[in-house]
PDB file of C-alpha atoms in Angstrom:
ATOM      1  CA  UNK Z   1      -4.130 258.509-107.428  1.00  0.00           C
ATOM      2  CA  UNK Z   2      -0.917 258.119-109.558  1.00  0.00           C
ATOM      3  CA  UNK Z   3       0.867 259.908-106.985  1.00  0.00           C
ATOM      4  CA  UNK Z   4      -0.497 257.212-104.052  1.00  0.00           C
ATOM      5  CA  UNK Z   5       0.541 254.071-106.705  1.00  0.00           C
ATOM      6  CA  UNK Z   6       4.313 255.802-107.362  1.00  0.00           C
ATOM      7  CA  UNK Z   7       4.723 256.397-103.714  1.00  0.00           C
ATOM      8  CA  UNK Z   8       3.574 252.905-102.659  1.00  0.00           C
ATOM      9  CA  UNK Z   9       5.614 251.222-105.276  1.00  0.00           C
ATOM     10  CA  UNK Z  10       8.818 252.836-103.983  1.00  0.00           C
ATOM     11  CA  UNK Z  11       7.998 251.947-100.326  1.00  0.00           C
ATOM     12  CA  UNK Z  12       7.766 248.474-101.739  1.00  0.00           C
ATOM     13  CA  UNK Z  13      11.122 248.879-103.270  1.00  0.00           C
ATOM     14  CA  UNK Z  14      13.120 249.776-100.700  1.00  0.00           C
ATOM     15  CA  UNK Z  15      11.434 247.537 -98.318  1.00  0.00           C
ATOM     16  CA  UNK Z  16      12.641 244.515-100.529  1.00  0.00           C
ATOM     17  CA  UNK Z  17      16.047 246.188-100.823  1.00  0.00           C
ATOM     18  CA  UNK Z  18      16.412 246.278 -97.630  1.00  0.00           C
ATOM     19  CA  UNK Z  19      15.314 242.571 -96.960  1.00  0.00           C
ATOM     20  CA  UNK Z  20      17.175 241.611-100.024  1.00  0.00           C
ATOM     21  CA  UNK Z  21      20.771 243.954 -99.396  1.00  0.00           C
ATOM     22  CA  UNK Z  22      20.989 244.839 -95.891  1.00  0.00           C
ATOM     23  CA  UNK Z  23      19.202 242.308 -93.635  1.00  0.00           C
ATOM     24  CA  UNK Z  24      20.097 238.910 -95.707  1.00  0.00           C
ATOM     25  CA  UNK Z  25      23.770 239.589 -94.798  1.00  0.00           C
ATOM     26  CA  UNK Z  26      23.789 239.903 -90.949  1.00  0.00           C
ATOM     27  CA  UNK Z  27      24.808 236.168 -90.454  1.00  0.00           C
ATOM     28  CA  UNK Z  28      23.761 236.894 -86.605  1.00  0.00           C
ATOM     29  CA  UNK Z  29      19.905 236.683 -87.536  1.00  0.00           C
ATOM     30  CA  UNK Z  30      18.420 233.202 -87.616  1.00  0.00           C
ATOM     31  CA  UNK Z  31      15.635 234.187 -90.130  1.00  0.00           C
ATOM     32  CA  UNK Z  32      14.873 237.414 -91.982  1.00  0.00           C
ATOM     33  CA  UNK Z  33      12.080 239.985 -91.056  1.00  0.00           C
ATOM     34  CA  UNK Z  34       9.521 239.763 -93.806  1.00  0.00           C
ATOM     35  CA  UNK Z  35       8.944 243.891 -93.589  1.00  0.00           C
ATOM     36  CA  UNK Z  36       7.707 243.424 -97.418  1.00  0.00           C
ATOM     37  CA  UNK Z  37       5.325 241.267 -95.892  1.00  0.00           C
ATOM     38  CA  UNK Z  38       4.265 243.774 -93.442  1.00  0.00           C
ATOM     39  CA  UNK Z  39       4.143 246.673 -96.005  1.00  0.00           C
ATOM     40  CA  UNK Z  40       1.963 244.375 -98.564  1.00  0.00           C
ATOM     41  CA  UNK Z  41      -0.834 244.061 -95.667  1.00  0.00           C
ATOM     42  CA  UNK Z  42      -0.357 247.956 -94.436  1.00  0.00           C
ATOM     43  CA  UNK Z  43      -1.173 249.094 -98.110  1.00  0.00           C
ATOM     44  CA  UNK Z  44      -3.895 246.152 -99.079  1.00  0.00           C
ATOM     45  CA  UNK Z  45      -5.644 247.231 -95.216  1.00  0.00           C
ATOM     46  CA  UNK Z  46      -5.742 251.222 -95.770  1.00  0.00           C
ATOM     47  CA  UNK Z  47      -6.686 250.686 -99.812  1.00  0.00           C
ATOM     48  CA  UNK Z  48      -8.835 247.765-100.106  1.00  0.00           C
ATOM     49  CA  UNK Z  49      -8.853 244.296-101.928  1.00  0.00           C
ATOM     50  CA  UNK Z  50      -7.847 245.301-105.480  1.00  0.00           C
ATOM     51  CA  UNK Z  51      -5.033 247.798-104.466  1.00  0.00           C
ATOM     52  CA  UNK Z  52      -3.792 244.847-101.991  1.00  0.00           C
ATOM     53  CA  UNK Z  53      -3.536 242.911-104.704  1.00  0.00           C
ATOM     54  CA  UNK Z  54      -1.456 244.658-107.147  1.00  0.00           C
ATOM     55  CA  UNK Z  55       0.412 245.882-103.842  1.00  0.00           C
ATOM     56  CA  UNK Z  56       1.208 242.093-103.246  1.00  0.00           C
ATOM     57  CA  UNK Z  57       1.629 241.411-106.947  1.00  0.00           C
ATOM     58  CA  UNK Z  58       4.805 244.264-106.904  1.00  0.00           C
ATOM     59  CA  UNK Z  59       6.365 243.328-104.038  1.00  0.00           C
ATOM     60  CA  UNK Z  60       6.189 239.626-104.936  1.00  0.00           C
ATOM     61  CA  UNK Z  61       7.667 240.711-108.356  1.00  0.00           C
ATOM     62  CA  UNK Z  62      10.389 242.244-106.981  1.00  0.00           C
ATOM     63  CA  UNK Z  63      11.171 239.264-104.800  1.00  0.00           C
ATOM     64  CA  UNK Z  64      11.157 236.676-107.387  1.00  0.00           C
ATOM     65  CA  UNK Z  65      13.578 239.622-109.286  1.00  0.00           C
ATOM     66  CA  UNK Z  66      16.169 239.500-106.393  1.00  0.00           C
ATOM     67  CA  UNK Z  67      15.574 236.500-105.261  1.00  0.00           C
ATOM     68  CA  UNK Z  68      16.335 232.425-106.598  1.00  0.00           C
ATOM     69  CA  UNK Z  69      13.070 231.459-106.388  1.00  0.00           C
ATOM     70  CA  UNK Z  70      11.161 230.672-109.580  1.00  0.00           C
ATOM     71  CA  UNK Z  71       9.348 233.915-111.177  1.00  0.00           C
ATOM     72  CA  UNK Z  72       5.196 233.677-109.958  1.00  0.00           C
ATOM     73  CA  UNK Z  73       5.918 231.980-106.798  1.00  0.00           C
ATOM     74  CA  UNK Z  74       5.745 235.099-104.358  1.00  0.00           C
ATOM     75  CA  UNK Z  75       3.528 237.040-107.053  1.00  0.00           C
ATOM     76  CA  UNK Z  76       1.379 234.502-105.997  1.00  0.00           C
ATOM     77  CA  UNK Z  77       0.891 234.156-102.462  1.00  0.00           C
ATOM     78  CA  UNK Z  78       1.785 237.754-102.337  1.00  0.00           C
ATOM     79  CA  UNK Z  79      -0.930 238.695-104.766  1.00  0.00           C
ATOM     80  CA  UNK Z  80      -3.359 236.161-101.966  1.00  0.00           C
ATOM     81  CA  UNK Z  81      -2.177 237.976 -99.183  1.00  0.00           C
ATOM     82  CA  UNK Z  82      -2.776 241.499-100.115  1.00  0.00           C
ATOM     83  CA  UNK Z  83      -6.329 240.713-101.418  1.00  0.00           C
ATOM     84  CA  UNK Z  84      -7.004 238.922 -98.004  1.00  0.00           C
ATOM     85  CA  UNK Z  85      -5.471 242.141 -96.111  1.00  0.00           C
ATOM     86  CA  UNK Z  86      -7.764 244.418 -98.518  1.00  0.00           C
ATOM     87  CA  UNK Z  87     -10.776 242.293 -97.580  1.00  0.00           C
ATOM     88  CA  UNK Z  88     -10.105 242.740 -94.005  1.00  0.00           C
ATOM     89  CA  UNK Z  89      -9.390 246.439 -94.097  1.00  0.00           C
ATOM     90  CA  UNK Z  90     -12.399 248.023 -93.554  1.00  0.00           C
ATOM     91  CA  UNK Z  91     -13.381 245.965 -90.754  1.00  0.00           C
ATOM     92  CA  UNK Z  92     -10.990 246.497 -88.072  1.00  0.00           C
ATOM     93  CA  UNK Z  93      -9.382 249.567 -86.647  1.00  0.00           C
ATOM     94  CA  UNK Z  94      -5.405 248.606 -86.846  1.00  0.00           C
ATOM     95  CA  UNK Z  95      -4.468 251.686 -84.952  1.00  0.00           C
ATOM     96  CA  UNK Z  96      -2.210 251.214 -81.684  1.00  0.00           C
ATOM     97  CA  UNK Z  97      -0.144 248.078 -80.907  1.00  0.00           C
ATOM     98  CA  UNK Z  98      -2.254 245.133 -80.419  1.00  0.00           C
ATOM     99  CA  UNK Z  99      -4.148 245.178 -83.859  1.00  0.00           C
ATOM    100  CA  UNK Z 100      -1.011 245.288 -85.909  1.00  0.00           C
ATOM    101  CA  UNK Z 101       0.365 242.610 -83.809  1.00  0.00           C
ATOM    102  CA  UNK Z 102      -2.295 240.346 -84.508  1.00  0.00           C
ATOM    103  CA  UNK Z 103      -2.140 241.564 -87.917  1.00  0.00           C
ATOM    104  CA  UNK Z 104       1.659 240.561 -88.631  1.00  0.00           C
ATOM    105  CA  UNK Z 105       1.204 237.322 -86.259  1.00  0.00           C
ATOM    106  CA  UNK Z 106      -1.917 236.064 -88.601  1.00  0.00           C
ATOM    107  CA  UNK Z 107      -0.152 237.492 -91.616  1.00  0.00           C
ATOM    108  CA  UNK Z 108       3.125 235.826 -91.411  1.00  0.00           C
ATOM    109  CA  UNK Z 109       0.932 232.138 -90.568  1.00  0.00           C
ATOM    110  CA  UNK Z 110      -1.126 232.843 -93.802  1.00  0.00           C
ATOM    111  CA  UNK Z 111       2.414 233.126 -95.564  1.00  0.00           C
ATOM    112  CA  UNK Z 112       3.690 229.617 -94.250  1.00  0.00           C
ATOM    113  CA  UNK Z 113       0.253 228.156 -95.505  1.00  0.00           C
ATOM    114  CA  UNK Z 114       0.374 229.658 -98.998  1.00  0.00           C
ATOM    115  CA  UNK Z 115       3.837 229.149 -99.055  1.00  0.00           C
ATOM    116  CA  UNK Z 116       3.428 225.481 -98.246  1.00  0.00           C
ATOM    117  CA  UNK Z 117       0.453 224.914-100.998  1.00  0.00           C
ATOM    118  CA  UNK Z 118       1.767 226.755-103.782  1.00  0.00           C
ATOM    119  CA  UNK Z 119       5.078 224.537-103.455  1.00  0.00           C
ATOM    120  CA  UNK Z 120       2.765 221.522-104.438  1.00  0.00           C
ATOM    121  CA  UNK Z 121       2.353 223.380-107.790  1.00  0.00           C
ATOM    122  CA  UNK Z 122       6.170 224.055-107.697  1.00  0.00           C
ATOM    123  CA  UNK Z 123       7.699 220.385-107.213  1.00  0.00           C
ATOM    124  CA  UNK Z 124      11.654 222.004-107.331  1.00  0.00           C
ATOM    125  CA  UNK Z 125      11.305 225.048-104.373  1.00  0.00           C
ATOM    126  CA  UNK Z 126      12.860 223.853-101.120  1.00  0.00           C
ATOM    127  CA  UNK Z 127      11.398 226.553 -99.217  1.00  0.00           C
ATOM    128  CA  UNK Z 128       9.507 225.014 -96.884  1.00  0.00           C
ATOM    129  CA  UNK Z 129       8.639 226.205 -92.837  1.00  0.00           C
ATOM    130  CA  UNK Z 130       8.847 223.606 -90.023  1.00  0.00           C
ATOM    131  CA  UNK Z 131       6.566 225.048 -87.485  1.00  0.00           C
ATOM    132  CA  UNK Z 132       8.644 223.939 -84.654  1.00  0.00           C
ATOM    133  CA  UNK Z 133      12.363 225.482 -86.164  1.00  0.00           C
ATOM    134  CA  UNK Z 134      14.136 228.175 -84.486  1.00  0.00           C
ATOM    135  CA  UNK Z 135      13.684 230.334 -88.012  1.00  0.00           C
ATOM    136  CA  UNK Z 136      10.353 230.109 -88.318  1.00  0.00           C
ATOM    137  CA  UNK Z 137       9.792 231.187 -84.394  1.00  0.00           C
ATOM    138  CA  UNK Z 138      11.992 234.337 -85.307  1.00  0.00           C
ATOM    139  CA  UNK Z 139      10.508 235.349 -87.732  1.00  0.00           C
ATOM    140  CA  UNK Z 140       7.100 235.070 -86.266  1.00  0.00           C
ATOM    141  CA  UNK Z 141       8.211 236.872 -83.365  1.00  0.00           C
ATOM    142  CA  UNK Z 142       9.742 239.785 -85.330  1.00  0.00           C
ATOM    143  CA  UNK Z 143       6.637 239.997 -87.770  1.00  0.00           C
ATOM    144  CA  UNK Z 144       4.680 240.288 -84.670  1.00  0.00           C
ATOM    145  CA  UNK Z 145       7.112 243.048 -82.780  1.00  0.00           C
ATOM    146  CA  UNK Z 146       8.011 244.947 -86.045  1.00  0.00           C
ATOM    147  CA  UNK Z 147       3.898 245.056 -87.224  1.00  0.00           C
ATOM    148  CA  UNK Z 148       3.283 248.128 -85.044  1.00  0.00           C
ATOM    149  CA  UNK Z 149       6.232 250.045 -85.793  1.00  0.00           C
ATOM    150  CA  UNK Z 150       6.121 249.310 -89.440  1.00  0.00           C
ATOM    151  CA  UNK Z 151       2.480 250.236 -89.476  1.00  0.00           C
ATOM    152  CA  UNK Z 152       3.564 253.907 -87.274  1.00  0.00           C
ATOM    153  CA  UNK Z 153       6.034 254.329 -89.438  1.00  0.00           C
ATOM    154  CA  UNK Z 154       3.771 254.003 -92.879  1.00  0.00           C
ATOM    155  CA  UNK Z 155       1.220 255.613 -91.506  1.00  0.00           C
ATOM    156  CA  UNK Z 156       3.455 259.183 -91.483  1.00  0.00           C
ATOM    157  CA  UNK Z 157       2.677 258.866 -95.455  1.00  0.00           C
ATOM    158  CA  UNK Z 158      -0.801 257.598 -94.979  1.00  0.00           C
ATOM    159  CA  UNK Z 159      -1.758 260.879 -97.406  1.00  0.00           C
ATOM    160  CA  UNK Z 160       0.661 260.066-100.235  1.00  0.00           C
ATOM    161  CA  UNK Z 161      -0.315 256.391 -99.713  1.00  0.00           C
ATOM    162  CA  UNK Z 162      -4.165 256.250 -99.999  1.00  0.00           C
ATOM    163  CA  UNK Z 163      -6.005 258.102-102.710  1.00  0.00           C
ATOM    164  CA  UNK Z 164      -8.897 258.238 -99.982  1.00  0.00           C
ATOM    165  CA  UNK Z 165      -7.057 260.249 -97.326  1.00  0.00           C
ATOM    166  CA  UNK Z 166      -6.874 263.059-100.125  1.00  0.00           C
ATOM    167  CA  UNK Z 167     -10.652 263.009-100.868  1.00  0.00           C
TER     168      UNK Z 167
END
């Protein structure tokens, strides 16, 4: 179980590194891939609500860490997110390519809502999605390409990730 939390928490990490360090500098990209986003619902799907949540919780802490935005305000919709993706987990099969479509499609429009009421509660975050904006298209699109590979890709580790697969 430790070993499944450790393992999760540095696929977390070097997800938001990689959003954070490597992706946030190619000036070519109109918006950034939210692969944290993608890893938050893989790990709240395969473990369920609570380990979605503190799944969300981390990898919203580390983006308020790295990030400008005021500390809480990605633990929180993060937190929201995962618990949702933990809820929904046991009730679909997200093997192949069209489930984790859907998945990262849904996912990333449940982001621009939270996102959008939580900044009531923060008055001084300009981060705000305009449905119709050439970022907010991207990024949809690449949340909705990247799902199944990011999902493949985690799902090499699904052992290390899930105290379940072990029992």
């Amino acid at each position: 179980m430790i070993k499944s939390y450790i393992t999760s928490i540095l696929i977390i990490f070097f997800s938001v590194l990689m959003e954070t360090a490597i992706l946030s500098n190619i000036s070519i990209l109109p918006a950034i891939p939210d692969l944290l986003l993608l890893c938050s619902l893989y790990l709240g799907i395969i473990n369920g609500k609570v380990d979605g949540e503190i799944s969300g919780f981390i990898s919203g802490f580390f983006l308020d860490f790295l990030s400008g935005a005021p500390f809480g305000f990605n633990c929180l919709y993060r937190t929201l997110l995962g618990f949702i993706a933990g809820l929904l987990g046991m009730s679909f099969n997200f093997e192949g390519i069209l489930m984790p479509s859907v998945i990262g499609f849904v996912g990333t429009l449940m982001k621009v809502f939270l996102v959008w009421l939580i900044s009531l509660l923060y008055p001084n975050v300009s981060v705000m999605y305009h449905l119709a904006s050439t970022s907010f298209i991207f990024e949809l699109a690449c949340n909705t390409v990247l799902a199944p590979l990011v999902f493949k890709f985690l799902s090499m580790f699904k052992s290390s990730l899930s105290p379940k697969a072990g029992e």
